[in-house]
Short mmCIF file of C-alpha atoms and ligand atoms in Angstrom, two decimals:
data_model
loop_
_atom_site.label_atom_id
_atom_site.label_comp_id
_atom_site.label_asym_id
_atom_site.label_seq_id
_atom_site.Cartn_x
_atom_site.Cartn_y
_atom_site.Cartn_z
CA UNK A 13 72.60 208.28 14.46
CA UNK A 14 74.35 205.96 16.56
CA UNK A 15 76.63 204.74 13.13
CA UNK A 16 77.42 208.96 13.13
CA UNK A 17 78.79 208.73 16.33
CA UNK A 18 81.09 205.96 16.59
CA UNK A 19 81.99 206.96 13.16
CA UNK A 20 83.30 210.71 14.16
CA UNK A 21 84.62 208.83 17.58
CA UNK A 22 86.68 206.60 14.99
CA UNK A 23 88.11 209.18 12.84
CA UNK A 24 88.18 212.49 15.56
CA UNK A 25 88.72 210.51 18.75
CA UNK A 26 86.20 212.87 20.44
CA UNK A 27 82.18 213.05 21.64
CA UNK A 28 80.82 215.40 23.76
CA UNK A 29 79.36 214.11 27.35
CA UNK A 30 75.76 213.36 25.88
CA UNK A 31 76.92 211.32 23.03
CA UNK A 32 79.24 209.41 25.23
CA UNK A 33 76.04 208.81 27.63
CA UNK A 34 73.68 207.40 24.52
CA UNK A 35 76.95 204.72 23.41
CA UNK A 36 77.55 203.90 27.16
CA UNK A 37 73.82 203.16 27.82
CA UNK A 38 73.00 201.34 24.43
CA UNK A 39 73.76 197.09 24.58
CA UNK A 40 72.64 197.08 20.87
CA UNK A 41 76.03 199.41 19.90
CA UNK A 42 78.21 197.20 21.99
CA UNK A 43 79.55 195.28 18.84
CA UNK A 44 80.18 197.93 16.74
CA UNK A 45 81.66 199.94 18.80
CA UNK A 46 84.32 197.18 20.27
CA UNK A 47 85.07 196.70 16.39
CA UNK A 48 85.72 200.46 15.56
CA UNK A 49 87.47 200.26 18.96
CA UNK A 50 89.25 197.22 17.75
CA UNK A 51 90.14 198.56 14.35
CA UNK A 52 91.59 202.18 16.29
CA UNK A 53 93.95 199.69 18.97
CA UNK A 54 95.54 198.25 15.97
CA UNK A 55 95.98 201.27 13.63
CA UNK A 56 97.32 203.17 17.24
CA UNK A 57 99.29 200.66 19.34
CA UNK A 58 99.27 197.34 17.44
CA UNK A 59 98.92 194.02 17.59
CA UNK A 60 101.52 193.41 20.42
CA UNK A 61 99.80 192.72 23.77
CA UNK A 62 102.66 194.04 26.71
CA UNK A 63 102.85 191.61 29.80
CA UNK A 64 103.58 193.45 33.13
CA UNK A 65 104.17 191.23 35.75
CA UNK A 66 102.26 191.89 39.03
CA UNK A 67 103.91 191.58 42.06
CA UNK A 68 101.57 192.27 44.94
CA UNK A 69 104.06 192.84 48.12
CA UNK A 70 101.61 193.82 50.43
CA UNK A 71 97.77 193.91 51.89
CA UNK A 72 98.25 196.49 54.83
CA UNK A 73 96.50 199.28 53.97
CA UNK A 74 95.54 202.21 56.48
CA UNK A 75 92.16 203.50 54.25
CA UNK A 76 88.85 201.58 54.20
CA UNK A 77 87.22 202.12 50.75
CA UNK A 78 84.23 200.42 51.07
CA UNK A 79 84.23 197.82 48.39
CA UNK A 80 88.12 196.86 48.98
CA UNK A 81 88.97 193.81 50.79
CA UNK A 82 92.29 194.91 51.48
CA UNK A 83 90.41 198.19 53.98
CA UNK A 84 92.26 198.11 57.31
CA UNK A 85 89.09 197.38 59.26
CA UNK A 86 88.79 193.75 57.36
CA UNK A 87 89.81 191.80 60.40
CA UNK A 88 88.94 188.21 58.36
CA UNK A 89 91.92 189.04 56.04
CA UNK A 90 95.78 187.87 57.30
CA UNK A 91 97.66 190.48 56.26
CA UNK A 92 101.30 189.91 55.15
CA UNK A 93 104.54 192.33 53.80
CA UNK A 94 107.12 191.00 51.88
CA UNK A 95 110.66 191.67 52.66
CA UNK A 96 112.74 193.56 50.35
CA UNK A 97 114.74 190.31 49.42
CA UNK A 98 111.43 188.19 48.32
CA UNK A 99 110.36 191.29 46.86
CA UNK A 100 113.44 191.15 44.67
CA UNK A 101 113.43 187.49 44.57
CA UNK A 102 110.08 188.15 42.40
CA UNK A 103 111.48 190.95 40.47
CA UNK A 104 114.23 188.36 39.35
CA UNK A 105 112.00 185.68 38.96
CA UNK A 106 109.55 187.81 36.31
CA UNK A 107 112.72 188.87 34.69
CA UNK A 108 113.27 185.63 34.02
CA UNK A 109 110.65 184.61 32.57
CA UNK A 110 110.29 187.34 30.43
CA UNK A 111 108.75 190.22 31.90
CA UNK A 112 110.16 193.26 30.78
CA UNK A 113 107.94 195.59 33.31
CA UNK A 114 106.81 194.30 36.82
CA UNK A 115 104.10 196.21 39.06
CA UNK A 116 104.51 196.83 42.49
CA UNK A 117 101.34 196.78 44.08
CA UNK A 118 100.26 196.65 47.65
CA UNK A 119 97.58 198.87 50.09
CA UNK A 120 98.24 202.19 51.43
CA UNK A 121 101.12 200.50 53.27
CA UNK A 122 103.49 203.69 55.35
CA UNK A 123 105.94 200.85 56.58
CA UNK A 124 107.20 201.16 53.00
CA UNK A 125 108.99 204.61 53.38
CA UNK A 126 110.98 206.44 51.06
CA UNK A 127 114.42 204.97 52.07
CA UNK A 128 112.63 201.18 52.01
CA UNK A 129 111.02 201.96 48.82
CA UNK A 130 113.65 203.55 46.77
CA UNK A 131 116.41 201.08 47.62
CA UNK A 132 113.96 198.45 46.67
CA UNK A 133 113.35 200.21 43.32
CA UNK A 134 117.46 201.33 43.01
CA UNK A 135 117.42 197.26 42.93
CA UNK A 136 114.86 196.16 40.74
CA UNK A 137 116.15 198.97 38.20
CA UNK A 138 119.62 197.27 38.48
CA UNK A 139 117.81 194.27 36.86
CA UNK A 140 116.69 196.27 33.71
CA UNK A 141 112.95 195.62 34.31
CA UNK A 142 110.69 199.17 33.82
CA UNK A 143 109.06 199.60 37.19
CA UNK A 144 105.06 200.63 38.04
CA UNK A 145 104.19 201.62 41.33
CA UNK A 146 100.52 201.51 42.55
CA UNK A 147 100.91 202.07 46.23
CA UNK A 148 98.62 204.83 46.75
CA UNK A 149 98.49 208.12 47.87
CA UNK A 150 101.59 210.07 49.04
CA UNK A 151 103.18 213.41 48.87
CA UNK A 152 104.78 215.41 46.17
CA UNK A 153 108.24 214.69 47.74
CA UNK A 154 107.90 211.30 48.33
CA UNK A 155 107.02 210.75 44.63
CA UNK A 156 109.83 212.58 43.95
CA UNK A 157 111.98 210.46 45.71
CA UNK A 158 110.33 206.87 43.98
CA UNK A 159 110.58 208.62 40.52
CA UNK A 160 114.54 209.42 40.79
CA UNK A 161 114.85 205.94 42.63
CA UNK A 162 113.88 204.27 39.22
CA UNK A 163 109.95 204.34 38.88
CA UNK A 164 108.89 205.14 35.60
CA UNK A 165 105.29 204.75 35.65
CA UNK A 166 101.86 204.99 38.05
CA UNK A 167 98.69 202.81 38.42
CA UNK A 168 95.79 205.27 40.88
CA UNK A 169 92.83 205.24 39.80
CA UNK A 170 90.43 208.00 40.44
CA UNK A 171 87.40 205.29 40.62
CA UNK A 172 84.98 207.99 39.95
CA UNK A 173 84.64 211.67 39.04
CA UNK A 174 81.51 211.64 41.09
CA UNK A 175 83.22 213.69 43.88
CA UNK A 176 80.75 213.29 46.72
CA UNK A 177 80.26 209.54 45.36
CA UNK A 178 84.40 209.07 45.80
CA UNK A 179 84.08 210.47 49.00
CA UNK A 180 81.20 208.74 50.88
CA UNK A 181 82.67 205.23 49.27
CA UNK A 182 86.60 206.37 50.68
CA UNK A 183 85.89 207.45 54.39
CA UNK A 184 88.66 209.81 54.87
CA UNK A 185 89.55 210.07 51.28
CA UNK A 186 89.57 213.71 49.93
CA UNK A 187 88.72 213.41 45.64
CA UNK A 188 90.75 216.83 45.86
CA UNK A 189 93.86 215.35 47.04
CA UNK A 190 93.43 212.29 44.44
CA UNK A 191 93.36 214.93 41.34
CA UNK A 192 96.65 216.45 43.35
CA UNK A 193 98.31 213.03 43.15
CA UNK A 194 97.49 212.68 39.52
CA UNK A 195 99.01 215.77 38.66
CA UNK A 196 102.15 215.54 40.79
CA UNK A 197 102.45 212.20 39.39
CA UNK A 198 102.16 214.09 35.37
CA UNK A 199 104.38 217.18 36.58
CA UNK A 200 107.45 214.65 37.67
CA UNK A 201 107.17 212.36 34.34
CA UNK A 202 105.69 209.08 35.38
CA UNK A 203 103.55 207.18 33.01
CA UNK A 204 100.19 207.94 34.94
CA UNK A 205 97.33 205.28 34.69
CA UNK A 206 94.53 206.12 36.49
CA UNK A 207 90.85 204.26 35.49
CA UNK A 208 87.03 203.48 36.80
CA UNK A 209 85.45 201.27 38.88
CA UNK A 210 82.61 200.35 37.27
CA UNK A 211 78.94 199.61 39.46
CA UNK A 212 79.59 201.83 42.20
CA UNK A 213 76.13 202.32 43.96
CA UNK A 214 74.73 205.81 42.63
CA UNK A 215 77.24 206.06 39.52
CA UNK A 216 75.33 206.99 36.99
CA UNK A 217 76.07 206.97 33.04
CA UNK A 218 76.76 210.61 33.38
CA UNK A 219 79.41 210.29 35.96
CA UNK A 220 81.12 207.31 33.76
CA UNK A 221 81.06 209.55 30.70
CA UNK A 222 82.47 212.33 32.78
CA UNK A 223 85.59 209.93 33.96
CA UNK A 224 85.88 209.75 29.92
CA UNK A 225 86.10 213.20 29.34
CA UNK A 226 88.64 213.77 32.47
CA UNK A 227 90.89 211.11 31.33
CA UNK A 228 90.88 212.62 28.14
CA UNK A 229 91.42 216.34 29.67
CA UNK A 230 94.37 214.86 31.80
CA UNK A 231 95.92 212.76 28.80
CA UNK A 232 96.20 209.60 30.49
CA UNK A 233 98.86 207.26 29.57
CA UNK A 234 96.96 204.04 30.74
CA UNK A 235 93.77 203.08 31.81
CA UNK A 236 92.82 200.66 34.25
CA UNK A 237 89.02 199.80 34.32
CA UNK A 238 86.71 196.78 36.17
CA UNK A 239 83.85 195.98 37.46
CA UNK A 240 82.96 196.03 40.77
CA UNK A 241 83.44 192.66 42.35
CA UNK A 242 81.59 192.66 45.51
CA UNK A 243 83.32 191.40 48.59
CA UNK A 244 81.43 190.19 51.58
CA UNK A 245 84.16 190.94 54.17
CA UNK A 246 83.12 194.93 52.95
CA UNK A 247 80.18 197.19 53.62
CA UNK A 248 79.75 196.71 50.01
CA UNK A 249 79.28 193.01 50.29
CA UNK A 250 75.34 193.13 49.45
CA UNK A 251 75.67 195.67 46.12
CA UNK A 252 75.38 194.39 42.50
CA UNK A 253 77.96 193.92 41.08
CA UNK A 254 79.41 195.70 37.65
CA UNK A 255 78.22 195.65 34.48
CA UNK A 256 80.61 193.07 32.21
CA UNK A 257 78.98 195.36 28.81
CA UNK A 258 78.78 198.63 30.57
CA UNK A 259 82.38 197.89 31.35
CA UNK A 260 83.54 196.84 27.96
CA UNK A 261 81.76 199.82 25.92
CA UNK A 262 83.75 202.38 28.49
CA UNK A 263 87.07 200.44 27.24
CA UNK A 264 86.06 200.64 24.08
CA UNK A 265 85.01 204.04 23.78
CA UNK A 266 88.55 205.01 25.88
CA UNK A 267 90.30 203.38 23.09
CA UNK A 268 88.33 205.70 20.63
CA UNK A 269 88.78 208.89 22.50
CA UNK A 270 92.93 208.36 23.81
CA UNK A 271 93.70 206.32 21.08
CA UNK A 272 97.40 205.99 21.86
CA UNK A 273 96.52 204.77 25.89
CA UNK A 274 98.05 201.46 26.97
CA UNK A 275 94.61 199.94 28.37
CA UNK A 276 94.76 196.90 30.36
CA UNK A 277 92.35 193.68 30.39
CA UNK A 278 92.18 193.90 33.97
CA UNK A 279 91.59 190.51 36.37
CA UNK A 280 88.39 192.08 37.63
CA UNK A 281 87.03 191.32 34.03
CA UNK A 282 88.16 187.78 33.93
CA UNK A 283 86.52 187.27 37.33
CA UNK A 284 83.27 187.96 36.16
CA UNK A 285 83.14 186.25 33.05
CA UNK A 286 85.78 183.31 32.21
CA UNK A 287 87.07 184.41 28.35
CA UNK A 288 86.02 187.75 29.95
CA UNK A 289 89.95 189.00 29.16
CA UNK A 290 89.83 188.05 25.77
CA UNK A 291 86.99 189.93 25.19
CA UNK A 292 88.48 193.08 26.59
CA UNK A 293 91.66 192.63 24.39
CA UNK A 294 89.27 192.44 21.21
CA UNK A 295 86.97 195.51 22.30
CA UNK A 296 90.21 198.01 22.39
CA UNK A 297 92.80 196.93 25.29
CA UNK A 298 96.28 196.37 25.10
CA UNK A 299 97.71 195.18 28.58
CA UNK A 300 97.55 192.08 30.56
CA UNK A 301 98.93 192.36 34.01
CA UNK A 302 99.47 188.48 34.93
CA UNK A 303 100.17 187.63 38.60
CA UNK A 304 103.90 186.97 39.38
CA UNK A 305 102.83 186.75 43.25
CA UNK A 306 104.39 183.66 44.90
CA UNK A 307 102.41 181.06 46.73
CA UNK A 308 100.16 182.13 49.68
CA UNK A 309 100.41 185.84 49.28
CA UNK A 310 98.19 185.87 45.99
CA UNK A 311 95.31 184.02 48.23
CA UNK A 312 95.79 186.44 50.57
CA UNK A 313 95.66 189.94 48.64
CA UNK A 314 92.26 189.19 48.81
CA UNK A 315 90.51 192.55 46.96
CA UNK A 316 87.61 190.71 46.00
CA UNK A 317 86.16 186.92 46.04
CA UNK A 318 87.06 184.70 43.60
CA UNK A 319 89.50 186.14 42.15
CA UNK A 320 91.37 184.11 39.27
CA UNK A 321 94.36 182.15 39.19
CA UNK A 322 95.06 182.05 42.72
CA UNK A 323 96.49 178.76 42.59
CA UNK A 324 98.63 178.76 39.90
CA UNK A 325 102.17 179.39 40.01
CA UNK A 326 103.95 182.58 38.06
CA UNK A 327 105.31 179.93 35.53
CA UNK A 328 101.78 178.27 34.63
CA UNK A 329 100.44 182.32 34.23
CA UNK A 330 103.04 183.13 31.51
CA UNK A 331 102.50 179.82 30.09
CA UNK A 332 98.97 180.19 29.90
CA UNK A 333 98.64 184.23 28.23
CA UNK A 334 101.15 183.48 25.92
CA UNK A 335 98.49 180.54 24.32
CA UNK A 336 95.45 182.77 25.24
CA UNK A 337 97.17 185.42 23.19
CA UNK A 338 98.78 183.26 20.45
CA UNK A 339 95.08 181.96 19.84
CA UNK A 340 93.73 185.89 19.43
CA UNK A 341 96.17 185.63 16.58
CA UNK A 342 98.04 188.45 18.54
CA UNK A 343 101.32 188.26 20.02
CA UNK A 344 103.52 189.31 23.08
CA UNK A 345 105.29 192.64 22.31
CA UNK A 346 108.74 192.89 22.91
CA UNK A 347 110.38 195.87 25.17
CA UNK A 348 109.14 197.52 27.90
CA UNK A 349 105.75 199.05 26.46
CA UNK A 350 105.70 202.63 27.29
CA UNK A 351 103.47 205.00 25.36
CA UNK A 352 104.08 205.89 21.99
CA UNK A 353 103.14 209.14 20.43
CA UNK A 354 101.86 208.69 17.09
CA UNK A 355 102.00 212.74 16.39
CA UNK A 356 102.56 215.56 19.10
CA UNK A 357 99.37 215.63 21.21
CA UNK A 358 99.57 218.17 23.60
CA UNK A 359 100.22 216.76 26.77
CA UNK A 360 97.08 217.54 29.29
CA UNK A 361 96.78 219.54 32.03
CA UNK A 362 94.40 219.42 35.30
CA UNK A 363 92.78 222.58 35.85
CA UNK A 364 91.78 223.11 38.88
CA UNK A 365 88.96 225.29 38.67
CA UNK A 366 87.43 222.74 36.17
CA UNK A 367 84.27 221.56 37.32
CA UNK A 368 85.34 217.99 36.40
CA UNK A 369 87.71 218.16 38.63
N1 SAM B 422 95.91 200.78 47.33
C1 SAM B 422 96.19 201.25 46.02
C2 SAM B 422 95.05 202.11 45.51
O1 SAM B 422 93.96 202.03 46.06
O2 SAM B 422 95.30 202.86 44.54
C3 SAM B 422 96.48 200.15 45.01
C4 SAM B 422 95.82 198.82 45.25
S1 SAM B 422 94.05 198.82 45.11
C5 SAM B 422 93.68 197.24 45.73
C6 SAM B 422 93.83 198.67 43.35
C7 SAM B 422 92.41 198.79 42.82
O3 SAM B 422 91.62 197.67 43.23
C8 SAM B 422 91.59 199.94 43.32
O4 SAM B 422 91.91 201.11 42.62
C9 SAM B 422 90.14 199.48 43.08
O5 SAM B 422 89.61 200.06 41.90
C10 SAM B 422 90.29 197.96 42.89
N2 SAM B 422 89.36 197.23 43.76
C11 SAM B 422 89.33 197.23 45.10
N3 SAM B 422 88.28 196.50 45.55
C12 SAM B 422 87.63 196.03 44.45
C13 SAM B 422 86.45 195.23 44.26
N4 SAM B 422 85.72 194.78 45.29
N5 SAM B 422 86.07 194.96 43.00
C14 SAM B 422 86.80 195.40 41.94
N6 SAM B 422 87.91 196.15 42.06
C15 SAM B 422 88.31 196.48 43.31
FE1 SF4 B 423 93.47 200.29 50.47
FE2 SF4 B 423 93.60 200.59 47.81
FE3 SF4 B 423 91.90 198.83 48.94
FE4 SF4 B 423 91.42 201.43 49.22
S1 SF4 B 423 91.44 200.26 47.27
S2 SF4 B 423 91.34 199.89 50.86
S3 SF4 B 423 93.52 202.24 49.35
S4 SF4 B 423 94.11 198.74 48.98
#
C-alpha cells in the first residue's frame, strides 16, 4: 500500500491529503521515499547543487514570532545593520568567490526603505549576481519597487497553513496578509520560495500535509523547510524541538509532488544533526545557502542556538561545500539557478476563497 503510493507520487507527482498524512507519519517509508525522491531530483533538476550566498545585513526586526531570536522584544540579542557599502562589500566578496546568486536576508527591518533598498539592489545587479530578498512583509508597491530595482526572486515562508496556529505563534501577524504577500510576490514575477517550519507546538500531520498541498496549489518555485530549533531567549525556549525524519520525508515528498522546485538543505537541518545537510541533498533537495556574513554579524543574527559555522570565514564555507558536495559525487552547478520548466505546467494561482488558504 505504502509501495502504491510513493509509486503514483513518483510517476504523477500527486497524493491526496490522507495519503500525504500516512507517508508523513510512517519512519519505516522514510528510505524509500528519500530514494524515489532522490531518483525524481535528478531526472527533474539534476545533479548540480546551486550555491546562493547568504548575506544576512540585518537583525532588527519589528514582529515577535515566538520561536525567532531575531523578535524585537529579545533584549539579550545586540542588534546590528549593515551599511549599504559593507553590504556591497559582501555582494563583491561572494561574487568573487563564485557565487552567482547572493540572499539578502535580515528581520522585518523599515529602516531599509524603498529608496535604501533599491539603490542597494540597482548595485548589487551592476555586479551580475541574481538577487533574493527575504526581508519580510511589505506592500504591493514596495515590492514593486525591489522587483524593477533588480530582485529576481523571494524567500517568505508561510511556516504553517494552520491559520489560527500562524497567528497565535506571530502576535500581530495576520496569515491573510502572508497569502497576500505570496501572491503579490507571483503576480510581479519573482521566483517565490515560501516553506514550513517544522515542530511548531499543535502542528499536526494534517496541517504539514496541507502546507504540501498549498505549495503545490500556489506552484512554488522553492521551498525552504527546517526544524524548529528552539531558542531560549523566546517564549518558545522550553518546546521540543523538530523532527530531523518528519522534516526530511516533507522534503522528500515536496520533491515528489513540485518536482521541478529548487529545494534548499537549509542550516536549521545541519544544526540538528551534523551530516544532517547531506542527508537533505540525498532525500530530494537541491540548494545550499552557505553563509557569506562577515565576522561578528553571523554570531549575532542569532535565530536560534547553535547555529553552524559561526566562526568560519565566507572563504572556509565555499571551501568546505564544494568537498561536502564533491564527496556526494555531485557537483556545483554553474549559472544563476533559476527554475526550469521541464514542460508547461500551469503556473498556480491563490484562490482566495480556498479553504487552504
Ligand atoms: N524576517 C524574515 C521572515 O520572517 O520572513 C526573514 C528572516 S527569518 C529569520 C527566516 C526564517 O527563520 C523564518 O521564516 C523562520 O522559519 C526561521 N526561524 C526563525 N526562528 C527559528 C527557530 N527558532 N528555529 C528554526 N527556524 C527559525
Ligand atoms: Fe522577525 Fe522573521 Fe524572526 Fe519573525 S521570523 S521575528 S519576522 S526575523
Amino acid at each position: 500500500m505504502l509501495e502504491k503510493l510513493m509509486e503514483q507520487a513518483e510517476k504523477e507527482h500527486r497524493l491526496d491529503k490522507d495519503s500525504l498524512v500516512r507517508l508523513l507519519g510512517e519512519p519505516e517509508a522514510e528510505e524509500a521515499l528519500a530514494a524515489a525522491a532522490d531518483r525524481v531530483r535528478k531526472k527533474f533538476v539534476g545533479d548540480g547543487i546551486h550555491l546562493r550566498g547568504l548575506i544576512e545585513f540585518s537583525n532588527i526586526c519589528r514582529r515577535n514570532c515566538m520561536y525567532c531570536g531575531l523578535r524585537r522584544d529579545n533584549g539579550k540579542l545586540e542588534r546590528y545593520r549593515l551599511t549599504e557599502e559593507e553590504i556591497l562589500a559582501m555582494a563583491e566578496q561572494a561574487k568573487e568567490y563564485g557565487y552567482k546568486t547572493v540572499v539578502l536576508q535580515s528581520g522585518e527591518d523599515a529602516y531599509f526603505d524603498v529608496p535604501r533598498l533599491t539603490r542597494i539592489l540597482r548595485a548589487v545587479r551592476n555586479l551580475d549576481l541574481a538577487i533574493t530578498l527575504s526581508i519580510g512583509e511589505r506592500s504591493y508597491e514596495e515590492y514593486k519597487a525591489f522587483r524593477e530595482a533588480g530582485a529576481d526572486r523571494f524567500l517568505l515562508r508561510l511556516e504553517t497553513t494552520d491559520a489560527a496556529l500562524y497567528e497565535a505563534l506571530d502576535p500581530g501577524m495576520s496569515y491573510e496578509n502572508r497569502v497576500r504577500c505570496l501572491r503579490d510576490l507571483k503576480d510581479l514575477g519573482y521566483e517565490v520560495g515560501t516553506g514550513t517550519l517544522v515542530g511548531l507546538p499543535g502542528q499536526s500531520l494534517a496541517s504539514i500535509a496541507e502546507d504540501i498541498l498549498f505549495y503545490k496549489k500556489i506552484d512554488a518555485d522553492m521551498l525552504g523547510i527546517g526544524p524548529l530549533i528552539p531558542n531560549g531567549d523566546t517564549p518558545l525556549g522550553g518546546a521540543a524541538p523538530g523532527d530531523f525524519h518528519l522534516t526530511r520525508r516533507m522534503v522528500s515528498l515536496l520533491r515528489l509532488l513540485l518536482p521541478e522546485a529548487n529545494i534548499p538543505a537549509t542550516t536549521a537541518v545541519e544544526t540538528m544533526v551534523r551530516g544532517g545537510r547531506e542527508i537533505i541533498l540525498a532525500s530530494g533537495a537541491n540548494v545550499v545557502m552557505p553563509n557569506v556574513t562577515e565576522g561578528e554579524y553571523r554570531r549575532k543574527y542569532a535565530l536560534y542556538p547553535g547555529k553552524v559555522c559561526v566562526r568560519d570565514t565566507p572563504a572556509d564555507c565555499r571551501g568546505c561545500m564544494e568537498r561536502r558536495i564533491q564527496a556526494m559525487g555531485r557537483y556545483i552547478a554553474e549559472g544563476k539557478g533559476f527554475r526550469i520548466r521541464r514542460k508547461d505546467h500551469v503556473r498556480g494561482e491563490i484562490c482566495q476563497g480556498d479553504p487552504a488558504v
